[in-house]
Amino acid sequence: MLQLVNLSNYHTDNALIGNSPEYLQAFLTQYKLDGLEMMFCAPWDTELHQRKWLQGCHLRFWPWWLDFWRGDQQALRREFASEEEIAACYGGTTREAWLDIYRDNIRTATAAGVKYLVFHVSNARVAELFSWQFHAACREVIEATIEVVNALAPDIPADTALLFENLWWPGLTLRDKELTAMLLDSVTHRNVGIMLDTGHLMNTNPDLRTEAEGVEYVLTTLDNLGSYARYIRGIHLHKSLTGKYIRYSQSNTGKLKAAYNMEEVMHHVLKIDEHRPFTTSAAKNIINYVQPEFLVHEFMYRSLTDWEGKLSQQLQALGLIHNGI
C-alpha cells in the first residue's frame, strides 16, 4: 500500500511548499509518505514536482458538464452570460475541444509516470447545489460519463489504472450496485477501479453523527456492492460529518437566489464536504476491509500548519506515527 497526500500545482499550493522541491522531499520523508496524488492545473514544473514523487493524478473536473456534453444550448444560456464564457469554461464550444483538455491532462500524467488517474463521476448545475433538486438522475450522469471516458480511452495507457471517484451529487454515489456495475463494465479501458472517497460517501447520509457511525455506514455500503467492492483500489481518506448543515440547507431552499458567485458556491460545498482528518482508530476498519493499493490522506488546508496538523492527527489515529512522528 502506497501512502500519499493530495497536492496541485496551482500557484497557492506551490507557495504552500515554498516553491521548494527540497522542502517537499523533507515533508514526505518526515511523515513517511510514498509520494503525491497530483492535480495538474498548470504546466508541469518537473523540478518542483519531481517524477519520483508522482504516484497518481487527479484529473481536472467540472462539477457541471452534462448540459455542455449534450449540447443543451438553452440550459447553457441559463448558466453562462455569453458564448465566450462557455468557451472559456470548456476550452471551446465543441465536445472535442473539451476532450482535448482531458487529453492534455492525461498526456502530462503519462509523462509523469503515474500509476493511476482519478475521474470524478458527478454532475449538478450551480443552482441545484443549493436547491437539491437535480435535473439529471445518477443513471443519466453515468451513461454520459461512459461516453466521455470511452472517447478518452485511446489516450490512456493500458498499464495506467483509471479510478472512478464517488460523490454525493448525481453520478457514482456507490449506493446503487447496478449503476456501479454498469460504469465499471461499460468502459473500454479495462484497467479500471474505484477511488473510494470516504467523506463523499458520508455526505450521502445526513443522519451520521460520529466517526464510528460514519465508518459503519461506509462498510455497509461496500458490503452492498457485493463482488464489485473488489474494484476499490484506492481510498481518499477523510471524514465529513455535516448532516446538520445538509439538513439546514435542504430545508432552506425557499430562500434561493437567482444566481450565485463562485465564493458562495465554494463556501456552500465546503460546509458539506469538510475533508477533515479521522481522530479515532475506527478508520482502520475501512483500510482493513479494502486493502487498498493507494491510501491518500486527502485534506483541504488553509496553511502549511493546518495541513501538517491534519495529516499528523490522522496518521496518529491510524497508529502510523506516534507523538507527532
PDB file of C-alpha atoms in Angstrom:
ATOM      1  CA  MET A   1       0.000   0.000   0.000  1.00  0.00           C
ATOM      2  CA  LEU A   2       1.350   3.388  -1.048  1.00  0.00           C
ATOM      3  CA  GLN A   3       0.573   6.255   1.328  1.00  0.00           C
ATOM      4  CA  LEU A   4       0.114   9.590  -0.409  1.00  0.00           C
ATOM      5  CA  VAL A   5      -1.094  13.138   0.079  1.00  0.00           C
ATOM      6  CA  ASN A   6      -3.001  15.283  -2.381  1.00  0.00           C
ATOM      7  CA  LEU A   7      -1.365  18.318  -3.951  1.00  0.00           C
ATOM      8  CA  SER A   8      -1.926  20.500  -7.004  1.00  0.00           C
ATOM      9  CA  ASN A   9       0.440  22.730  -8.954  1.00  0.00           C
ATOM     10  CA  TYR A  10      -1.867  25.709  -8.587  1.00  0.00           C
ATOM     11  CA  HIS A  11       0.152  28.726  -7.504  1.00  0.00           C
ATOM     12  CA  THR A  12      -1.248  28.731  -3.958  1.00  0.00           C
ATOM     13  CA  ASP A  13      -0.161  25.116  -3.418  1.00  0.00           C
ATOM     14  CA  ASN A  14       3.245  25.894  -4.890  1.00  0.00           C
ATOM     15  CA  ALA A  15       3.580  28.729  -2.397  1.00  0.00           C
ATOM     16  CA  LEU A  16       2.451  26.404   0.401  1.00  0.00           C
ATOM     17  CA  ILE A  17       5.580  24.301  -0.087  1.00  0.00           C
ATOM     18  CA  GLY A  18       7.735  27.375  -0.581  1.00  0.00           C
ATOM     19  CA  ASN A  19       8.210  26.556  -4.271  1.00  0.00           C
ATOM     20  CA  SER A  20      10.880  24.213  -2.964  1.00  0.00           C
ATOM     21  CA  PRO A  21      11.492  20.591  -4.027  1.00  0.00           C
ATOM     22  CA  GLU A  22      13.816  20.272  -1.044  1.00  0.00           C
ATOM     23  CA  TYR A  23      11.022  21.177   1.326  1.00  0.00           C
ATOM     24  CA  LEU A  24       8.605  18.807  -0.387  1.00  0.00           C
ATOM     25  CA  GLN A  25      11.093  15.956  -0.096  1.00  0.00           C
ATOM     26  CA  ALA A  26      11.616  16.723   3.610  1.00  0.00           C
ATOM     27  CA  PHE A  27       7.846  16.811   4.142  1.00  0.00           C
ATOM     28  CA  LEU A  28       7.301  13.416   2.533  1.00  0.00           C
ATOM     29  CA  THR A  29      10.208  11.923   4.439  1.00  0.00           C
ATOM     30  CA  GLN A  30       9.084  13.346   7.764  1.00  0.00           C
ATOM     31  CA  TYR A  31       5.647  11.755   7.505  1.00  0.00           C
ATOM     32  CA  LYS A  32       6.898   8.531   5.899  1.00  0.00           C
ATOM     33  CA  LEU A  33       4.858   9.086   2.738  1.00  0.00           C
ATOM     34  CA  ASP A  34       5.428   7.437  -0.625  1.00  0.00           C
ATOM     35  CA  GLY A  35       4.535  10.452  -2.711  1.00  0.00           C
ATOM     36  CA  LEU A  36       1.746  12.523  -4.180  1.00  0.00           C
ATOM     37  CA  GLU A  37      -1.582  12.340  -5.914  1.00  0.00           C
ATOM     38  CA  MET A  38      -1.170  15.392  -8.122  1.00  0.00           C
ATOM     39  CA  MET A  39      -3.674  17.613  -9.842  1.00  0.00           C
ATOM     40  CA  PHE A  40      -2.131  19.437 -12.789  1.00  0.00           C
ATOM     41  CA  CYS A  41      -3.838  22.830 -13.059  1.00  0.00           C
ATOM     42  CA  ALA A  42      -0.920  24.399 -14.936  1.00  0.00           C
ATOM     43  CA  PRO A  43       2.099  23.239 -16.972  1.00  0.00           C
ATOM     44  CA  TRP A  44       4.201  20.717 -15.085  1.00  0.00           C
ATOM     45  CA  ASP A  45       7.360  22.057 -13.432  1.00  0.00           C
ATOM     46  CA  THR A  46       9.477  18.910 -13.407  1.00  0.00           C
ATOM     47  CA  GLU A  47      11.932  20.371 -10.911  1.00  0.00           C
ATOM     48  CA  LEU A  48       9.344  21.336  -8.299  1.00  0.00           C
ATOM     49  CA  HIS A  49       7.106  18.275  -8.596  1.00  0.00           C
ATOM     50  CA  GLN A  50       9.614  15.600  -9.439  1.00  0.00           C
ATOM     51  CA  ARG A  51       8.617  12.456 -11.262  1.00  0.00           C
ATOM     52  CA  LYS A  52       9.837  10.184  -8.457  1.00  0.00           C
ATOM     53  CA  TRP A  53       7.097  11.502  -6.139  1.00  0.00           C
ATOM     54  CA  LEU A  54       4.159  11.347  -8.560  1.00  0.00           C
ATOM     55  CA  GLN A  55       2.144   8.182  -7.975  1.00  0.00           C
ATOM     56  CA  GLY A  56      -1.313   9.287  -9.104  1.00  0.00           C
ATOM     57  CA  CYS A  57      -3.050  12.114 -10.912  1.00  0.00           C
ATOM     58  CA  HIS A  58      -6.464  13.534 -10.102  1.00  0.00           C
ATOM     59  CA  LEU A  59      -7.766  14.638 -13.482  1.00  0.00           C
ATOM     60  CA  ARG A  60      -9.350  18.047 -13.804  1.00  0.00           C
ATOM     61  CA  PHE A  61     -13.094  18.111 -13.289  1.00  0.00           C
ATOM     62  CA  TRP A  62     -16.133  20.227 -13.998  1.00  0.00           C
ATOM     63  CA  PRO A  63     -18.986  19.961 -11.438  1.00  0.00           C
ATOM     64  CA  TRP A  64     -21.460  20.911 -14.180  1.00  0.00           C
ATOM     65  CA  TRP A  65     -20.713  19.499 -17.636  1.00  0.00           C
ATOM     66  CA  LEU A  66     -23.660  17.367 -18.734  1.00  0.00           C
ATOM     67  CA  ASP A  67     -25.516  20.207 -20.484  1.00  0.00           C
ATOM     68  CA  PHE A  68     -22.390  21.006 -22.495  1.00  0.00           C
ATOM     69  CA  TRP A  69     -21.867  17.359 -23.441  1.00  0.00           C
ATOM     70  CA  ARG A  70     -25.484  17.061 -24.539  1.00  0.00           C
ATOM     71  CA  GLY A  71     -25.341  20.340 -26.480  1.00  0.00           C
ATOM     72  CA  ASP A  72     -28.248  21.757 -24.469  1.00  0.00           C
ATOM     73  CA  GLN A  73     -27.891  25.373 -25.561  1.00  0.00           C
ATOM     74  CA  GLN A  74     -30.950  26.534 -23.651  1.00  0.00           C
ATOM     75  CA  ALA A  75     -29.545  25.223 -20.370  1.00  0.00           C
ATOM     76  CA  LEU A  76     -26.096  26.631 -21.132  1.00  0.00           C
ATOM     77  CA  ARG A  77     -27.536  30.081 -21.764  1.00  0.00           C
ATOM     78  CA  ARG A  78     -29.091  29.976 -18.299  1.00  0.00           C
ATOM     79  CA  GLU A  79     -25.694  29.137 -16.752  1.00  0.00           C
ATOM     80  CA  PHE A  80     -23.443  31.410 -18.813  1.00  0.00           C
ATOM     81  CA  ALA A  81     -23.761  35.026 -19.901  1.00  0.00           C
ATOM     82  CA  SER A  82     -22.196  34.511 -23.329  1.00  0.00           C
ATOM     83  CA  GLU A  83     -20.705  32.073 -25.817  1.00  0.00           C
ATOM     84  CA  GLU A  84     -17.295  33.363 -24.763  1.00  0.00           C
ATOM     85  CA  GLU A  85     -17.908  32.299 -21.161  1.00  0.00           C
ATOM     86  CA  ILE A  86     -18.889  28.814 -22.320  1.00  0.00           C
ATOM     87  CA  ALA A  87     -15.723  28.541 -24.400  1.00  0.00           C
ATOM     88  CA  ALA A  88     -13.599  29.796 -21.510  1.00  0.00           C
ATOM     89  CA  CYS A  89     -15.057  27.156 -19.190  1.00  0.00           C
ATOM     90  CA  TYR A  90     -14.806  24.145 -21.512  1.00  0.00           C
ATOM     91  CA  GLY A  91     -11.861  25.108 -23.700  1.00  0.00           C
ATOM     92  CA  GLY A  92     -14.099  25.748 -26.693  1.00  0.00           C
ATOM     93  CA  THR A  93     -17.639  25.216 -27.867  1.00  0.00           C
ATOM     94  CA  THR A  94     -17.347  21.621 -29.101  1.00  0.00           C
ATOM     95  CA  ARG A  95     -17.054  18.261 -27.391  1.00  0.00           C
ATOM     96  CA  GLU A  96     -13.624  17.720 -28.949  1.00  0.00           C
ATOM     97  CA  ALA A  97     -12.312  20.990 -27.545  1.00  0.00           C
ATOM     98  CA  TRP A  98     -13.326  19.912 -24.042  1.00  0.00           C
ATOM     99  CA  LEU A  99     -11.977  16.393 -24.514  1.00  0.00           C
ATOM    100  CA  ASP A 100      -8.674  17.898 -25.621  1.00  0.00           C
ATOM    101  CA  ILE A 101      -8.273  19.457 -22.163  1.00  0.00           C
ATOM    102  CA  TYR A 102      -8.615  15.972 -20.674  1.00  0.00           C
ATOM    103  CA  ARG A 103      -6.213  14.550 -23.268  1.00  0.00           C
ATOM    104  CA  ASP A 104      -3.593  17.146 -22.418  1.00  0.00           C
ATOM    105  CA  ASN A 105      -4.087  16.373 -18.720  1.00  0.00           C
ATOM    106  CA  ILE A 106      -3.662  12.644 -19.426  1.00  0.00           C
ATOM    107  CA  ARG A 107      -0.525  13.247 -21.504  1.00  0.00           C
ATOM    108  CA  THR A 108       1.040  15.199 -18.655  1.00  0.00           C
ATOM    109  CA  ALA A 109       0.138  12.474 -16.169  1.00  0.00           C
ATOM    110  CA  THR A 110       1.555   9.814 -18.505  1.00  0.00           C
ATOM    111  CA  ALA A 111       4.802  11.756 -18.862  1.00  0.00           C
ATOM    112  CA  ALA A 112       4.944  11.925 -15.058  1.00  0.00           C
ATOM    113  CA  GLY A 113       4.734   8.135 -14.928  1.00  0.00           C
ATOM    114  CA  VAL A 114       1.742   7.950 -12.595  1.00  0.00           C
ATOM    115  CA  LYS A 115       0.195   4.607 -11.747  1.00  0.00           C
ATOM    116  CA  TYR A 116      -3.412   5.813 -11.761  1.00  0.00           C
ATOM    117  CA  LEU A 117      -5.802   8.558 -12.853  1.00  0.00           C
ATOM    118  CA  VAL A 118      -8.820   9.709 -10.830  1.00  0.00           C
ATOM    119  CA  PHE A 119     -12.027  10.689 -12.637  1.00  0.00           C
ATOM    120  CA  HIS A 120     -14.958  12.395 -10.876  1.00  0.00           C
ATOM    121  CA  VAL A 121     -18.359  10.944 -11.762  1.00  0.00           C
ATOM    122  CA  SER A 122     -20.983  13.547 -10.895  1.00  0.00           C
ATOM    123  CA  ASN A 123     -22.918  16.487 -12.254  1.00  0.00           C
ATOM    124  CA  ALA A 124     -25.053  19.267 -10.815  1.00  0.00           C
ATOM    125  CA  ARG A 125     -25.943  22.717 -12.083  1.00  0.00           C
ATOM    126  CA  VAL A 126     -24.976  25.641  -9.850  1.00  0.00           C
ATOM    127  CA  ALA A 127     -28.490  26.338  -8.589  1.00  0.00           C
ATOM    128  CA  GLU A 128     -29.012  22.621  -7.903  1.00  0.00           C
ATOM    129  CA  LEU A 129     -26.131  22.629  -5.438  1.00  0.00           C
ATOM    130  CA  PHE A 130     -28.352  24.788  -3.256  1.00  0.00           C
ATOM    131  CA  SER A 131     -31.838  23.592  -4.206  1.00  0.00           C
ATOM    132  CA  TRP A 132     -31.036  19.845  -4.020  1.00  0.00           C
ATOM    133  CA  GLN A 133     -33.463  19.447  -6.943  1.00  0.00           C
ATOM    134  CA  PHE A 134     -31.366  17.765  -9.632  1.00  0.00           C
ATOM    135  CA  HIS A 135     -32.406  17.677 -13.276  1.00  0.00           C
ATOM    136  CA  ALA A 136     -30.356  14.570 -14.102  1.00  0.00           C
ATOM    137  CA  ALA A 137     -30.514  11.236 -12.313  1.00  0.00           C
ATOM    138  CA  CYS A 138     -27.490   9.127 -11.408  1.00  0.00           C
ATOM    139  CA  ARG A 139     -28.079   6.821 -14.376  1.00  0.00           C
ATOM    140  CA  GLU A 140     -28.002   9.706 -16.866  1.00  0.00           C
ATOM    141  CA  VAL A 141     -24.745  11.035 -15.438  1.00  0.00           C
ATOM    142  CA  ILE A 142     -23.131   7.600 -15.506  1.00  0.00           C
ATOM    143  CA  GLU A 143     -24.303   6.919 -19.070  1.00  0.00           C
ATOM    144  CA  ALA A 144     -22.775  10.200 -20.218  1.00  0.00           C
ATOM    145  CA  THR A 145     -19.605   9.508 -18.236  1.00  0.00           C
ATOM    146  CA  ILE A 146     -19.209   6.223 -20.094  1.00  0.00           C
ATOM    147  CA  GLU A 147     -19.404   8.156 -23.383  1.00  0.00           C
ATOM    148  CA  VAL A 148     -16.777  10.655 -22.226  1.00  0.00           C
ATOM    149  CA  VAL A 149     -14.399   8.032 -20.868  1.00  0.00           C
ATOM    150  CA  ASN A 150     -14.685   5.828 -23.926  1.00  0.00           C
ATOM    151  CA  ALA A 151     -13.800   8.823 -26.097  1.00  0.00           C
ATOM    152  CA  LEU A 152     -10.680   9.307 -23.960  1.00  0.00           C
ATOM    153  CA  ALA A 153      -9.764   5.620 -23.620  1.00  0.00           C
ATOM    154  CA  PRO A 154      -7.343   5.527 -26.605  1.00  0.00           C
ATOM    155  CA  ASP A 155      -5.220   8.159 -24.838  1.00  0.00           C
ATOM    156  CA  ILE A 156      -4.910   6.223 -21.553  1.00  0.00           C
ATOM    157  CA  PRO A 157      -2.012   3.751 -21.398  1.00  0.00           C
ATOM    158  CA  ALA A 158      -3.084   0.178 -20.732  1.00  0.00           C
ATOM    159  CA  ASP A 159      -0.900  -0.032 -17.626  1.00  0.00           C
ATOM    160  CA  THR A 160      -2.406   3.126 -16.104  1.00  0.00           C
ATOM    161  CA  ALA A 161      -5.401   2.480 -13.869  1.00  0.00           C
ATOM    162  CA  LEU A 162      -8.483   4.656 -14.286  1.00  0.00           C
ATOM    163  CA  LEU A 163     -10.194   5.015 -10.913  1.00  0.00           C
ATOM    164  CA  PHE A 164     -13.692   6.466 -10.650  1.00  0.00           C
ATOM    165  CA  GLU A 165     -14.376   8.643  -7.624  1.00  0.00           C
ATOM    166  CA  ASN A 166     -17.729   8.727  -5.854  1.00  0.00           C
ATOM    167  CA  LEU A 167     -19.523  11.928  -4.852  1.00  0.00           C
ATOM    168  CA  TRP A 168     -22.848  12.767  -3.249  1.00  0.00           C
ATOM    169  CA  TRP A 169     -24.317  14.579  -6.248  1.00  0.00           C
ATOM    170  CA  PRO A 170     -25.967  12.587  -9.073  1.00  0.00           C
ATOM    171  CA  GLY A 171     -23.496  10.146 -10.590  1.00  0.00           C
ATOM    172  CA  LEU A 172     -21.418   7.491  -8.868  1.00  0.00           C
ATOM    173  CA  THR A 173     -22.522   7.523  -5.230  1.00  0.00           C
ATOM    174  CA  LEU A 174     -21.736   3.809  -4.605  1.00  0.00           C
ATOM    175  CA  ARG A 175     -25.202   3.388  -3.125  1.00  0.00           C
ATOM    176  CA  ASP A 176     -26.513   1.590  -6.225  1.00  0.00           C
ATOM    177  CA  LYS A 177     -24.791  -1.685  -7.104  1.00  0.00           C
ATOM    178  CA  GLU A 178     -26.396  -1.867 -10.550  1.00  0.00           C
ATOM    179  CA  LEU A 179     -25.179   1.586 -11.606  1.00  0.00           C
ATOM    180  CA  THR A 180     -21.714   0.963 -10.181  1.00  0.00           C
ATOM    181  CA  ALA A 181     -21.536  -2.263 -12.186  1.00  0.00           C
ATOM    182  CA  MET A 182     -22.789  -0.542 -15.341  1.00  0.00           C
ATOM    183  CA  LEU A 183     -19.990   2.027 -15.168  1.00  0.00           C
ATOM    184  CA  LEU A 184     -17.216  -0.475 -14.491  1.00  0.00           C
ATOM    185  CA  ASP A 185     -18.451  -2.964 -17.071  1.00  0.00           C
ATOM    186  CA  SER A 186     -19.114  -0.477 -19.890  1.00  0.00           C
ATOM    187  CA  VAL A 187     -15.870   1.463 -20.223  1.00  0.00           C
ATOM    188  CA  THR A 188     -13.497   0.194 -22.885  1.00  0.00           C
ATOM    189  CA  HIS A 189     -10.348   0.899 -20.858  1.00  0.00           C
ATOM    190  CA  ARG A 190     -10.162  -2.311 -18.853  1.00  0.00           C
ATOM    191  CA  ASN A 191      -7.647  -1.274 -16.204  1.00  0.00           C
ATOM    192  CA  VAL A 192     -10.334   0.338 -14.071  1.00  0.00           C
ATOM    193  CA  GLY A 193     -11.401   0.610 -10.473  1.00  0.00           C
ATOM    194  CA  ILE A 194     -12.870   2.836  -7.797  1.00  0.00           C
ATOM    195  CA  MET A 195     -11.247   5.542  -5.732  1.00  0.00           C
ATOM    196  CA  LEU A 196     -13.392   5.394  -2.607  1.00  0.00           C
ATOM    197  CA  ASP A 197     -13.808   8.832  -1.090  1.00  0.00           C
ATOM    198  CA  THR A 198     -14.922   8.206   2.478  1.00  0.00           C
ATOM    199  CA  GLY A 199     -16.040  11.764   3.194  1.00  0.00           C
ATOM    200  CA  HIS A 200     -18.069  11.965  -0.009  1.00  0.00           C
ATOM    201  CA  LEU A 201     -19.807   8.726   0.877  1.00  0.00           C
ATOM    202  CA  MET A 202     -20.615  10.011   4.362  1.00  0.00           C
ATOM    203  CA  ASN A 203     -22.197  13.067   2.721  1.00  0.00           C
ATOM    204  CA  THR A 204     -24.892  10.794   1.283  1.00  0.00           C
ATOM    205  CA  ASN A 205     -26.230  10.133   4.801  1.00  0.00           C
ATOM    206  CA  PRO A 206     -27.021  13.279   6.826  1.00  0.00           C
ATOM    207  CA  ASP A 207     -28.015  11.172   9.839  1.00  0.00           C
ATOM    208  CA  LEU A 208     -24.398  10.305  10.646  1.00  0.00           C
ATOM    209  CA  ARG A 209     -23.086  11.974  13.786  1.00  0.00           C
ATOM    210  CA  THR A 210     -19.894  10.186  14.850  1.00  0.00           C
ATOM    211  CA  GLU A 211     -16.827   8.680  13.216  1.00  0.00           C
ATOM    212  CA  ALA A 212     -17.921   5.224  14.315  1.00  0.00           C
ATOM    213  CA  GLU A 213     -21.319   5.699  12.637  1.00  0.00           C
ATOM    214  CA  GLY A 214     -19.611   7.026   9.509  1.00  0.00           C
ATOM    215  CA  VAL A 215     -17.244   4.080   9.285  1.00  0.00           C
ATOM    216  CA  GLU A 216     -20.058   1.585   9.826  1.00  0.00           C
ATOM    217  CA  TYR A 217     -22.072   3.267   7.061  1.00  0.00           C
ATOM    218  CA  VAL A 218     -19.104   3.087   4.681  1.00  0.00           C
ATOM    219  CA  LEU A 219     -18.579  -0.605   5.410  1.00  0.00           C
ATOM    220  CA  THR A 220     -22.282  -1.418   4.994  1.00  0.00           C
ATOM    221  CA  THR A 221     -22.325   0.409   1.661  1.00  0.00           C
ATOM    222  CA  LEU A 222     -19.298  -1.549   0.468  1.00  0.00           C
ATOM    223  CA  ASP A 223     -20.903  -4.816   1.558  1.00  0.00           C
ATOM    224  CA  ASN A 224     -23.933  -3.942  -0.548  1.00  0.00           C
ATOM    225  CA  LEU A 225     -21.729  -3.665  -3.638  1.00  0.00           C
ATOM    226  CA  GLY A 226     -21.093  -7.389  -3.451  1.00  0.00           C
ATOM    227  CA  SER A 227     -18.335  -8.529  -5.787  1.00  0.00           C
ATOM    228  CA  TYR A 228     -17.910  -5.011  -7.161  1.00  0.00           C
ATOM    229  CA  ALA A 229     -16.357  -3.904  -3.879  1.00  0.00           C
ATOM    230  CA  ARG A 230     -13.194  -5.623  -5.088  1.00  0.00           C
ATOM    231  CA  TYR A 231     -12.820  -2.840  -7.665  1.00  0.00           C
ATOM    232  CA  ILE A 232     -11.947  -0.388  -4.884  1.00  0.00           C
ATOM    233  CA  ARG A 233      -8.222   0.113  -5.395  1.00  0.00           C
ATOM    234  CA  GLY A 234      -7.676   3.400  -3.621  1.00  0.00           C
ATOM    235  CA  ILE A 235      -9.074   5.469  -0.771  1.00  0.00           C
ATOM    236  CA  HIS A 236      -9.304   9.212  -0.332  1.00  0.00           C
ATOM    237  CA  LEU A 237      -9.331   9.046   3.440  1.00  0.00           C
ATOM    238  CA  HIS A 238     -11.037  11.830   5.374  1.00  0.00           C
ATOM    239  CA  LYS A 239     -14.280  12.377   7.216  1.00  0.00           C
ATOM    240  CA  SER A 240     -17.291  14.587   6.670  1.00  0.00           C
ATOM    241  CA  LEU A 241     -19.979  14.630   9.330  1.00  0.00           C
ATOM    242  CA  THR A 242     -22.008  17.618   8.185  1.00  0.00           C
ATOM    243  CA  GLY A 243     -25.523  16.237   8.333  1.00  0.00           C
ATOM    244  CA  LYS A 244     -26.737  19.168  10.421  1.00  0.00           C
ATOM    245  CA  TYR A 245     -25.735  21.636   7.707  1.00  0.00           C
ATOM    246  CA  ILE A 246     -27.110  19.397   4.958  1.00  0.00           C
ATOM    247  CA  ARG A 247     -30.494  19.219   6.685  1.00  0.00           C
ATOM    248  CA  TYR A 248     -30.444  23.008   7.219  1.00  0.00           C
ATOM    249  CA  SER A 249     -29.538  23.586   3.575  1.00  0.00           C
ATOM    250  CA  GLN A 250     -32.242  21.245   2.305  1.00  0.00           C
ATOM    251  CA  SER A 251     -34.871  22.966   4.444  1.00  0.00           C
ATOM    252  CA  ASN A 252     -33.971  26.481   3.262  1.00  0.00           C
ATOM    253  CA  THR A 253     -34.463  26.037  -0.457  1.00  0.00           C
ATOM    254  CA  GLY A 254     -37.212  28.669  -0.401  1.00  0.00           C
ATOM    255  CA  LYS A 255     -34.536  31.349   0.125  1.00  0.00           C
ATOM    256  CA  LEU A 256     -32.639  30.611  -3.063  1.00  0.00           C
ATOM    257  CA  LYS A 257     -31.080  33.383  -5.116  1.00  0.00           C
ATOM    258  CA  ALA A 258     -31.311  33.786  -8.850  1.00  0.00           C
ATOM    259  CA  ALA A 259     -27.531  33.406  -9.194  1.00  0.00           C
ATOM    260  CA  TYR A 260     -24.536  32.511  -7.064  1.00  0.00           C
ATOM    261  CA  ASN A 261     -20.937  33.636  -7.345  1.00  0.00           C
ATOM    262  CA  MET A 262     -18.019  31.250  -7.029  1.00  0.00           C
ATOM    263  CA  GLU A 263     -17.237  32.329  -3.463  1.00  0.00           C
ATOM    264  CA  GLU A 264     -20.767  31.412  -2.380  1.00  0.00           C
ATOM    265  CA  VAL A 265     -20.572  28.089  -4.207  1.00  0.00           C
ATOM    266  CA  MET A 266     -17.268  27.131  -2.599  1.00  0.00           C
ATOM    267  CA  HIS A 267     -18.438  28.184   0.866  1.00  0.00           C
ATOM    268  CA  HIS A 268     -21.535  26.015   0.496  1.00  0.00           C
ATOM    269  CA  VAL A 269     -19.692  22.983  -0.896  1.00  0.00           C
ATOM    270  CA  LEU A 270     -17.022  23.098   1.810  1.00  0.00           C
ATOM    271  CA  LYS A 271     -19.695  23.312   4.512  1.00  0.00           C
ATOM    272  CA  ILE A 272     -20.837  19.923   3.240  1.00  0.00           C
ATOM    273  CA  ASP A 273     -17.515  18.393   2.239  1.00  0.00           C
ATOM    274  CA  GLU A 274     -15.100  19.295   5.025  1.00  0.00           C
ATOM    275  CA  HIS A 275     -12.202  16.918   4.293  1.00  0.00           C
ATOM    276  CA  ARG A 276     -11.329  16.643   7.977  1.00  0.00           C
ATOM    277  CA  PRO A 277      -8.983  14.021   9.450  1.00  0.00           C
ATOM    278  CA  PHE A 278     -10.158  10.970  11.340  1.00  0.00           C
ATOM    279  CA  THR A 279      -9.319  11.280  15.023  1.00  0.00           C
ATOM    280  CA  THR A 280     -10.088   7.724  16.186  1.00  0.00           C
ATOM    281  CA  SER A 281      -8.882   4.306  15.133  1.00  0.00           C
ATOM    282  CA  ALA A 282     -12.267   3.473  13.572  1.00  0.00           C
ATOM    283  CA  ALA A 283     -10.969   4.375  10.121  1.00  0.00           C
ATOM    284  CA  LYS A 284      -8.576   1.414  10.266  1.00  0.00           C
ATOM    285  CA  ASN A 285     -11.607  -0.817   9.739  1.00  0.00           C
ATOM    286  CA  ILE A 286     -12.108   0.689   6.270  1.00  0.00           C
ATOM    287  CA  ILE A 287      -8.458   0.200   5.360  1.00  0.00           C
ATOM    288  CA  ASN A 288      -8.518  -3.387   6.616  1.00  0.00           C
ATOM    289  CA  TYR A 289     -11.688  -4.104   4.626  1.00  0.00           C
ATOM    290  CA  VAL A 290     -10.490  -2.617   1.346  1.00  0.00           C
ATOM    291  CA  GLN A 291      -6.763  -3.422   1.489  1.00  0.00           C
ATOM    292  CA  PRO A 292      -6.128  -0.570  -0.957  1.00  0.00           C
ATOM    293  CA  GLU A 293      -3.187  -0.156  -3.288  1.00  0.00           C
ATOM    294  CA  PHE A 294      -3.286   3.607  -2.697  1.00  0.00           C
ATOM    295  CA  LEU A 295      -4.168   5.407   0.529  1.00  0.00           C
ATOM    296  CA  VAL A 296      -4.451   9.162   0.008  1.00  0.00           C
ATOM    297  CA  HIS A 297      -4.681  11.394   3.076  1.00  0.00           C
ATOM    298  CA  GLU A 298      -6.846  13.982   1.329  1.00  0.00           C
ATOM    299  CA  PHE A 299      -7.483  17.262   3.116  1.00  0.00           C
ATOM    300  CA  MET A 300      -8.424  20.864   2.460  1.00  0.00           C
ATOM    301  CA  TYR A 301      -5.782  23.059   4.039  1.00  0.00           C
ATOM    302  CA  ARG A 302      -5.546  26.777   4.738  1.00  0.00           C
ATOM    303  CA  SER A 303      -1.851  26.820   5.583  1.00  0.00           C
ATOM    304  CA  LEU A 304       1.143  24.562   5.968  1.00  0.00           C
ATOM    305  CA  THR A 305       0.499  24.370   9.707  1.00  0.00           C
ATOM    306  CA  ASP A 306      -3.116  23.372   9.063  1.00  0.00           C
ATOM    307  CA  TRP A 307      -2.035  20.694   6.557  1.00  0.00           C
ATOM    308  CA  GLU A 308       0.591  19.201   8.828  1.00  0.00           C
ATOM    309  CA  GLY A 309      -1.785  19.252  11.789  1.00  0.00           C
ATOM    310  CA  LYS A 310      -4.489  17.347   9.915  1.00  0.00           C
ATOM    311  CA  LEU A 311      -2.065  14.851   8.443  1.00  0.00           C
ATOM    312  CA  SER A 312      -0.403  14.217  11.793  1.00  0.00           C
ATOM    313  CA  GLN A 313      -3.763  13.790  13.516  1.00  0.00           C
ATOM    314  CA  GLN A 314      -4.984  11.187  11.027  1.00  0.00           C
ATOM    315  CA  LEU A 315      -1.701   9.281  10.973  1.00  0.00           C
ATOM    316  CA  GLN A 316      -1.749   9.113  14.762  1.00  0.00           C
ATOM    317  CA  ALA A 317      -5.359   7.909  14.761  1.00  0.00           C
ATOM    318  CA  LEU A 318      -4.328   5.108  12.409  1.00  0.00           C
ATOM    319  CA  GLY A 319      -1.345   4.235  14.593  1.00  0.00           C
ATOM    320  CA  LEU A 320       1.080   5.081  11.785  1.00  0.00           C
ATOM    321  CA  ILE A 321       3.023   7.679  13.767  1.00  0.00           C
ATOM    322  CA  HIS A 322       3.359   8.370  17.482  1.00  0.00           C
ATOM    323  CA  ASN A 323       3.863  11.635  19.333  1.00  0.00           C
ATOM    324  CA  GLY A 324       3.968  13.619  16.125  1.00  0.00           C
ATOM    325  CA  ILE A 325       6.297  11.418  14.063  1.00  0.00           C
TER     326      ILE A 325
END
